[in-house]
PDB file of C-alpha atoms in Angstrom:
ATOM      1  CA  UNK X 142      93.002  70.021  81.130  1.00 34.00           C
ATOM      2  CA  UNK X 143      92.605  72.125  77.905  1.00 36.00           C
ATOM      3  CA  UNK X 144      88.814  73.185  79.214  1.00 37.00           C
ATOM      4  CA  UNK X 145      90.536  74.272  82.288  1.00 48.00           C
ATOM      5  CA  UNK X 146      93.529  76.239  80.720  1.00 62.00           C
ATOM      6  CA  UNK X 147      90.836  77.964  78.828  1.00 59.00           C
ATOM      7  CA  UNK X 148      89.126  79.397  81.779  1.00 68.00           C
ATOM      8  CA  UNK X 149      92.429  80.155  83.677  1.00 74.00           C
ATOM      9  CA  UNK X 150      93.257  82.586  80.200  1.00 80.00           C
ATOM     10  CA  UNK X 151      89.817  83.817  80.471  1.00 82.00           C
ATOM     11  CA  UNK X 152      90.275  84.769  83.980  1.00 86.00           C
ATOM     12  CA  UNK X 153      93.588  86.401  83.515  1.00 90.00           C
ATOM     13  CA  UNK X 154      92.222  88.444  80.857  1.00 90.00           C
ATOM     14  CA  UNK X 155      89.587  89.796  82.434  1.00 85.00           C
ATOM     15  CA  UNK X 156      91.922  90.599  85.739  1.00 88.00           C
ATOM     16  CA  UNK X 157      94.605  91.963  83.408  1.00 91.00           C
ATOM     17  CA  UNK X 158      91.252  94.440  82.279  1.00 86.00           C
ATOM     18  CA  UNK X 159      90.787  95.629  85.647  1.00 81.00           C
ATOM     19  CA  UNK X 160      94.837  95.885  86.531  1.00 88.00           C
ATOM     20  CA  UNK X 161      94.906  98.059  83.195  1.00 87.00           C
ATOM     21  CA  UNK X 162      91.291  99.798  83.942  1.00 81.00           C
ATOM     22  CA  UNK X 163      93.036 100.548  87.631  1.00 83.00           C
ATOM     23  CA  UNK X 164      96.417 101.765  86.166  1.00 87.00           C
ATOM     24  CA  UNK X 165      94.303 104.171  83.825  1.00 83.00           C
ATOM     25  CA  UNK X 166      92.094 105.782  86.523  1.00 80.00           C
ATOM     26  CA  UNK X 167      95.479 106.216  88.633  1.00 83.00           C
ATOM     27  CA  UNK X 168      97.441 107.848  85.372  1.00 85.00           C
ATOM     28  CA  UNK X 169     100.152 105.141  85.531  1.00 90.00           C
ATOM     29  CA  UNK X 170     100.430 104.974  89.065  1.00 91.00           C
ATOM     30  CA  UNK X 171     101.168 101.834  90.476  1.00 94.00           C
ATOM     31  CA  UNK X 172     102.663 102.372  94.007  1.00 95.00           C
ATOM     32  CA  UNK X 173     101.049 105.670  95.784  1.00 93.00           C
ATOM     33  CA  UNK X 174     102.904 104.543  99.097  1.00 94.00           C
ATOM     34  CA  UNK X 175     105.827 107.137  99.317  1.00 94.00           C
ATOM     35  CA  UNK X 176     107.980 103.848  99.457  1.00 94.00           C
ATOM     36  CA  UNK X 177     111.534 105.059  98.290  1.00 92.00           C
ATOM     37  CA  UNK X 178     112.848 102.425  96.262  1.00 93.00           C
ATOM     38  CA  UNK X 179     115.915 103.946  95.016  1.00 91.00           C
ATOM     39  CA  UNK X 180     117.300 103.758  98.336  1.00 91.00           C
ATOM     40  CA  UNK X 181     117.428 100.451 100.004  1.00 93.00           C
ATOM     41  CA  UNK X 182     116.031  96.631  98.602  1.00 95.00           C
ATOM     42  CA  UNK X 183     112.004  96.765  99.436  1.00 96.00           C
ATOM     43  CA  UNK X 184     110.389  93.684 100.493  1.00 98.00           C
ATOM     44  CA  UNK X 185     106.597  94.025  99.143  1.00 98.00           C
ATOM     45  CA  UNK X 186     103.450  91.744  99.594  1.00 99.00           C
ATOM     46  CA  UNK X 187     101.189  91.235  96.855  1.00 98.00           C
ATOM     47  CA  UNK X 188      97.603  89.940  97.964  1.00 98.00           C
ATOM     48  CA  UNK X 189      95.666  88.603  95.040  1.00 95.00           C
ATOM     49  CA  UNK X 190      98.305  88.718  92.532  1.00 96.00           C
ATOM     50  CA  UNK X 191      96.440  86.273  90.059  1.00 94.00           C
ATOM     51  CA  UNK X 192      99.607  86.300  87.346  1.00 96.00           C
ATOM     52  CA  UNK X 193     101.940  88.861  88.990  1.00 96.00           C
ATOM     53  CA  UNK X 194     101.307  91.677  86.501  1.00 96.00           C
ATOM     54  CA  UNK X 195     101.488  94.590  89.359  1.00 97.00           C
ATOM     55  CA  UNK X 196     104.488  92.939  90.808  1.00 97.00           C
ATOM     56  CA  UNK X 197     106.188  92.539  87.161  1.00 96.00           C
ATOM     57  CA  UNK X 198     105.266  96.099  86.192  1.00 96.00           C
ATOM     58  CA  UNK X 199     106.203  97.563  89.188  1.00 96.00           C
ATOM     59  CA  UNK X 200     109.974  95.731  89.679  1.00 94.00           C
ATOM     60  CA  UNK X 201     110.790  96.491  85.963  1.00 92.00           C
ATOM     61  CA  UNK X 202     110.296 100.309  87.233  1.00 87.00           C
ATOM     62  CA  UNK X 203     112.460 101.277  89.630  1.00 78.00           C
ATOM     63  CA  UNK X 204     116.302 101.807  89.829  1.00 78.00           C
ATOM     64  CA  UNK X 205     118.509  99.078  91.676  1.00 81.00           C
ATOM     65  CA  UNK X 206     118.869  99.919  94.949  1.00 88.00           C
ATOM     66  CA  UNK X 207     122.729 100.172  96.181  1.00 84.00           C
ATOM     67  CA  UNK X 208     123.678  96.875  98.014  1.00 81.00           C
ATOM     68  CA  UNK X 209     120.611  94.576  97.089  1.00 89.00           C
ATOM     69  CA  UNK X 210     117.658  93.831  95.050  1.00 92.00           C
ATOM     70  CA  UNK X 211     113.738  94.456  95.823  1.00 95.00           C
ATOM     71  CA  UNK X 212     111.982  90.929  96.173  1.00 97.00           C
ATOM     72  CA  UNK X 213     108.414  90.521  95.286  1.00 98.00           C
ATOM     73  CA  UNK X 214     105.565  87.794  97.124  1.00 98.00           C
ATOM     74  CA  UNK X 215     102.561  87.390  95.468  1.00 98.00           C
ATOM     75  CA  UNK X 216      99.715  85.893  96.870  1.00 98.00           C
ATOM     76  CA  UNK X 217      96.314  83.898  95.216  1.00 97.00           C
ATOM     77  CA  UNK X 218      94.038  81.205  96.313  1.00 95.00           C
ATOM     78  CA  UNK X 219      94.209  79.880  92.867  1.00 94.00           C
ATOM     79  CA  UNK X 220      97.783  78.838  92.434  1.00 94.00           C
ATOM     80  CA  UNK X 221      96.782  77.968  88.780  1.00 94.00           C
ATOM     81  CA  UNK X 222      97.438  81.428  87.658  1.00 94.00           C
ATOM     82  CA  UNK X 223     101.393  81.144  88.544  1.00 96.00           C
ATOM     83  CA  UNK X 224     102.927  81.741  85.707  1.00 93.00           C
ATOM     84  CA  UNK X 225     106.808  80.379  85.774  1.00 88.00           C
ATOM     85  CA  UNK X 226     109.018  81.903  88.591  1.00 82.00           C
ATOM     86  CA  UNK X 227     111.209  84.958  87.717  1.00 89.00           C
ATOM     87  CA  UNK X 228     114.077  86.717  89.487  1.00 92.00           C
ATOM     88  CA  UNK X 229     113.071  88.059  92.608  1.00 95.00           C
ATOM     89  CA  UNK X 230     109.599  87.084  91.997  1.00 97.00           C
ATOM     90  CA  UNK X 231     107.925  84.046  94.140  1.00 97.00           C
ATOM     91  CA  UNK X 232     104.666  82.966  94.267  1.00 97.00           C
ATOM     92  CA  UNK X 233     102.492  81.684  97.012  1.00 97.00           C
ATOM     93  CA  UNK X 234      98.864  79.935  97.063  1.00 98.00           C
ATOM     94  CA  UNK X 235      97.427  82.233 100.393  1.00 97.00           C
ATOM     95  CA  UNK X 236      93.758  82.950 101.433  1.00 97.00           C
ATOM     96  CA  UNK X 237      93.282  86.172 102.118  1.00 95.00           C
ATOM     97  CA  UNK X 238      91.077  84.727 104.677  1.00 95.00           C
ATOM     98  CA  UNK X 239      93.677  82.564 106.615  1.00 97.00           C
ATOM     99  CA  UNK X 240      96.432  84.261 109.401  1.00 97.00           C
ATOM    100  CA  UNK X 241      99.537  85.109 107.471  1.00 98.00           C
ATOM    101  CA  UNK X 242     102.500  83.119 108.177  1.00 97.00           C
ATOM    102  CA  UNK X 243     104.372  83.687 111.500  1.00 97.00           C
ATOM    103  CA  UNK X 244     107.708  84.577 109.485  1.00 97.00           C
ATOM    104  CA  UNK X 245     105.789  87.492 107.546  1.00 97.00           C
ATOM    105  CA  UNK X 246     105.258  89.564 110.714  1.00 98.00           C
ATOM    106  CA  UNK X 247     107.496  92.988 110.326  1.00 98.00           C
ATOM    107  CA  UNK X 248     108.368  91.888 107.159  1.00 98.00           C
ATOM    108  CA  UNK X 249     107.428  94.001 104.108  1.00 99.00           C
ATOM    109  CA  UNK X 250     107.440  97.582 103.200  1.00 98.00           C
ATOM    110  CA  UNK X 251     104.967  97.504 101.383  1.00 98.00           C
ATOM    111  CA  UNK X 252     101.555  95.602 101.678  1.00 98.00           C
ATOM    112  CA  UNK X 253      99.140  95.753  98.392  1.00 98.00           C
ATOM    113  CA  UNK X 254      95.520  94.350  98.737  1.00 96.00           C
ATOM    114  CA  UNK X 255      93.813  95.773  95.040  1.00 92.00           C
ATOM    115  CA  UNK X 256      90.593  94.827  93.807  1.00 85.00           C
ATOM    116  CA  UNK X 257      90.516  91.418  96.370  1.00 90.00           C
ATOM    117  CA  UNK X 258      89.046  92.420  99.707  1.00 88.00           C
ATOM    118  CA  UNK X 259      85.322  91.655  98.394  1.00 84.00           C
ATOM    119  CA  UNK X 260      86.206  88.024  98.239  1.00 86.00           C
ATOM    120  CA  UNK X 261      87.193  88.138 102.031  1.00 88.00           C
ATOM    121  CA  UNK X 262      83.121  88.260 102.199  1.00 84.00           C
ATOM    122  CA  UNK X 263      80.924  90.484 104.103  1.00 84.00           C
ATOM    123  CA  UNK X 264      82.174  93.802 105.880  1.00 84.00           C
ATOM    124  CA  UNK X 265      83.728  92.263 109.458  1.00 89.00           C
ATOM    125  CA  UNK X 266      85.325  89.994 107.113  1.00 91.00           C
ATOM    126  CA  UNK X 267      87.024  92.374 105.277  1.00 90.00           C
ATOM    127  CA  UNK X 268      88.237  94.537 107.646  1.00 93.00           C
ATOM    128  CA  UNK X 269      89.558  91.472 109.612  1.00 95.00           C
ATOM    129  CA  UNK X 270      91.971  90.742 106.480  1.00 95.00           C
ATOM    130  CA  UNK X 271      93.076  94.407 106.749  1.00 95.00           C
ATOM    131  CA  UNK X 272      93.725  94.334 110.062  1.00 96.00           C
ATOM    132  CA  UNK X 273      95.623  90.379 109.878  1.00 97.00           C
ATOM    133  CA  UNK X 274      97.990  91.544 106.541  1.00 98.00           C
ATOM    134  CA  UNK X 275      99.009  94.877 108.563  1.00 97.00           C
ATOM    135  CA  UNK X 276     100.611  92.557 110.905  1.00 98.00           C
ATOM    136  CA  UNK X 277     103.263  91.597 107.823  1.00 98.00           C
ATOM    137  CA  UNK X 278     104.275  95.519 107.685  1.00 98.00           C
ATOM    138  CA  UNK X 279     107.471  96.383 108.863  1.00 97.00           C
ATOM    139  CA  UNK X 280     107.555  99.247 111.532  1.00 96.00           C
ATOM    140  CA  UNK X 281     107.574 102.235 108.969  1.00 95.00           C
ATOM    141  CA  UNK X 282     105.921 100.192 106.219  1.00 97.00           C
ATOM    142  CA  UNK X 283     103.047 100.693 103.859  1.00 97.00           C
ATOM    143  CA  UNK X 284      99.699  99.316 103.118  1.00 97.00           C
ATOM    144  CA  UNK X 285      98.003 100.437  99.988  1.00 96.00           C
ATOM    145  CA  UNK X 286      94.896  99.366  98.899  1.00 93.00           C
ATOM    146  CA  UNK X 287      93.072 100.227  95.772  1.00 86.00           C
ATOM    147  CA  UNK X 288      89.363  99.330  95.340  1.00 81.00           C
ATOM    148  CA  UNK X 289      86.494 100.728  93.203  1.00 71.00           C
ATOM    149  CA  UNK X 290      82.579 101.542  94.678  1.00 68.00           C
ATOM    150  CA  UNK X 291      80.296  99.744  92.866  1.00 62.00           C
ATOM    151  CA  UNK X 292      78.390 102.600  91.074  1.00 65.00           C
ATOM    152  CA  UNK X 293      78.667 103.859  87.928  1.00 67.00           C
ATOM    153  CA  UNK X 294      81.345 106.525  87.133  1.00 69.00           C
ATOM    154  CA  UNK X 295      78.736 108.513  84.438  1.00 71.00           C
ATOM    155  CA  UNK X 296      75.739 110.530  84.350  1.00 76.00           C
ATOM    156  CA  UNK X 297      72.831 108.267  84.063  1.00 77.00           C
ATOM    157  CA  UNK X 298      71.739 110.052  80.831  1.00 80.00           C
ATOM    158  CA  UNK X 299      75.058 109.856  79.449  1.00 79.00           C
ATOM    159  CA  UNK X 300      74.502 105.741  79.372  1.00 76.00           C
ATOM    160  CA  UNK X 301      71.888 104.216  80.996  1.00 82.00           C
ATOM    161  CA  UNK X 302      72.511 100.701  80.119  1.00 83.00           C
ATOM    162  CA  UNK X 303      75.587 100.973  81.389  1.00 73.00           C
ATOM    163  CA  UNK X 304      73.673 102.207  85.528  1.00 74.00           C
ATOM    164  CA  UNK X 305      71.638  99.303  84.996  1.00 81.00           C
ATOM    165  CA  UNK X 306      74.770  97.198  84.746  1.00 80.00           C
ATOM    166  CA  UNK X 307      75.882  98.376  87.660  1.00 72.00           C
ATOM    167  CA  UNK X 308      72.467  98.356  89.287  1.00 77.00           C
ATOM    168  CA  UNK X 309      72.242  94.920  88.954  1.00 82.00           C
ATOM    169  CA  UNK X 310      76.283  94.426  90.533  1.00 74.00           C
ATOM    170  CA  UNK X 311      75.215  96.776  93.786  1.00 75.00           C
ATOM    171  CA  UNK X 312      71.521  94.470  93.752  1.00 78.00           C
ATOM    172  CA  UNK X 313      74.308  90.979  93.498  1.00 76.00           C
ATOM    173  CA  UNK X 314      76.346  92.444  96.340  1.00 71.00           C
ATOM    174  CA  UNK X 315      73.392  93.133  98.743  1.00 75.00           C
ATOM    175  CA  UNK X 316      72.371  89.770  98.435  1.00 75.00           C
ATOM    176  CA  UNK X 317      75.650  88.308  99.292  1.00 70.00           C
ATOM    177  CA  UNK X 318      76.002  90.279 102.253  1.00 73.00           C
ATOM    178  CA  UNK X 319      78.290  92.518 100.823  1.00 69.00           C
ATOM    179  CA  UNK X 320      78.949  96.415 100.877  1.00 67.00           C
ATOM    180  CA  UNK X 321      78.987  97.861  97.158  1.00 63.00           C
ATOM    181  CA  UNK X 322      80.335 101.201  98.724  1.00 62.00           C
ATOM    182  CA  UNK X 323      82.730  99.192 100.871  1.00 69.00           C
ATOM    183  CA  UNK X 324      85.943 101.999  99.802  1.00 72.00           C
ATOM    184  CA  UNK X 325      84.235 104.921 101.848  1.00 76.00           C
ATOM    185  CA  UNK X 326      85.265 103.089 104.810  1.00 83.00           C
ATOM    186  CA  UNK X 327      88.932 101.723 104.450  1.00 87.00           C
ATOM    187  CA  UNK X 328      89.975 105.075 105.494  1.00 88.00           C
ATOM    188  CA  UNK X 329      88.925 104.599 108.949  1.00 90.00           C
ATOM    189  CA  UNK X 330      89.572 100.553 109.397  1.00 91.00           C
ATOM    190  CA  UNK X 331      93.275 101.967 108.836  1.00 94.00           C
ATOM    191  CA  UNK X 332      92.816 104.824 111.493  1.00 93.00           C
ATOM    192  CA  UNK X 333      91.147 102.642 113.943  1.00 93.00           C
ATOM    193  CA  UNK X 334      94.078 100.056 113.128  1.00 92.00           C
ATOM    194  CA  UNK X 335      96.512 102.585 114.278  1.00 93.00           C
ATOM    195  CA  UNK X 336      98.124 103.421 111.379  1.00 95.00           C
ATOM    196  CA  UNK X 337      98.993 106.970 110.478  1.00 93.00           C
ATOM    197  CA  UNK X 338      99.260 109.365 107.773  1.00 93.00           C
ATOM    198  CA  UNK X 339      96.656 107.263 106.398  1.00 92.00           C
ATOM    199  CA  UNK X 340      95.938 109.339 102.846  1.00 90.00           C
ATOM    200  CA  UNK X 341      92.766 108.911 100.414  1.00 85.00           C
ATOM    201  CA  UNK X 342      93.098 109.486  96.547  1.00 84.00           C
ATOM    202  CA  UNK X 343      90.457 109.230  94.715  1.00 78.00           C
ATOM    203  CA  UNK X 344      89.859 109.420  90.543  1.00 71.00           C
ATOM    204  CA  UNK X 345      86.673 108.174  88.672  1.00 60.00           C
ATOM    205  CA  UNK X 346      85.473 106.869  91.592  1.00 49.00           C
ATOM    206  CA  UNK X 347      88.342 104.824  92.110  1.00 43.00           C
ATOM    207  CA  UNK X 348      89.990 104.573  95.053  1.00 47.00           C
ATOM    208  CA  UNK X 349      93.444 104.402  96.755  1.00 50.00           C
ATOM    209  CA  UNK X 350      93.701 104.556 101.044  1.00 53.00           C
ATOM    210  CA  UNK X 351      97.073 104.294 102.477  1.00 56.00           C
ATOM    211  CA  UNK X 352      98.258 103.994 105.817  1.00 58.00           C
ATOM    212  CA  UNK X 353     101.667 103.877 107.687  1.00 61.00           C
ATOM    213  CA  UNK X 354     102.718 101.788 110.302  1.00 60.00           C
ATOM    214  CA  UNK X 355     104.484 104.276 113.286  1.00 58.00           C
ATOM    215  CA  UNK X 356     108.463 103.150 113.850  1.00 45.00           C
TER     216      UNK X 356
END
């Protein structure tokens, strides 16, 4: 038990690297959906939530709605990461891979998927879980998903160890099947999905893709 507690701490440390990496290259931004949450109580989905950070930082920022509270599900295949339930908060062991539940259809209004659709596998995999977690978007709901391409964000000379690194991440990907530039495309899975006002940000070649599901 203490061996695996140690590797559960060394995984959440290196995802809360990437959720503070991500944070940085977005200057703070968390939620790029124009999801109003001063309003009305938002329902939002969290897909690989690992310890709930996102949701955590992202509840303890906006104002109370009049005449309810936001509630927050987070998603993981390794339910291990949980920590203790908080208000408003639940937690939920999910593959990405599997069909949401039935009761999650036209329920949230806002669907996150950050830094998780590579372990959905190759590319038709991928865009399949796009495609399935839309279906928990209420009509006039969100999906935002935040990914990174696989390449190095400085000039070769600049640090060349560091485009080897990387080299050898795109080289791992190909032979998994997978797409190291995968983020160039979200933008049209979303379009093709339906969606619109689908919207692209990018900053240090990391990347953001909306898309709105038509009331």
């Amino acid at each position: 038990m203490k061996v695996k507690n140690q590797d559960v701490d060394s995984d959440i440390g290196r995802l809360t690297i990437f959720h503070l990496g991500s944070k940085q290259a977005g200057e703070g931004i968390l939620v790029f959906a124009p999801v109003y949450f001063s309003t009305q109580a938002r329902a939002v989905l969290d897909i690989g939530t690992a310890d709930g950070l996102w949701m955590r930082e992202v509840q303890s920022s906006p104002p109370s709605p009049p005449g309810g509270e936001h509630t927050f599900l987070g998603t993981d295949i390794n339910a291990s990461y949980f920590p203790c339930a908080t208000k408003n908060i639940a937690y939920l062991r999910q593959d990405i891979k599997d069909p949401i539940p039935q009761p999650w259809h036209n329920t949230f209004d806002l669907v996150n998927l950050r830094m998780v659709l590579i372990a959905a596998g190759p590319h038709a995999a991928q865009r399949a879980v796009v495609a399935e977690h839309i279906k928990a978007l209420k009509p006039g709901g969100w999906i935002q998903i935040g990914d990174c391409e696989r390449v190095c964000p400085t000039p070769e000379a600049e640090n060349p160890r560091y485009h080897d690194m990387w080299a050898c991440v795109r080289a791992a990907c190909r032979a998994a099947g997978l797409d190291a530039r995968k983020p160039r495309r979200f933008r049209a899975w979303l379009e093709d999905a339906g969606l619109e006002e689908v919207q692209e940000r990018t900053s240090m070649r990391s990347w953001a893709d909306l898309g709105y599901r038509r009331i």
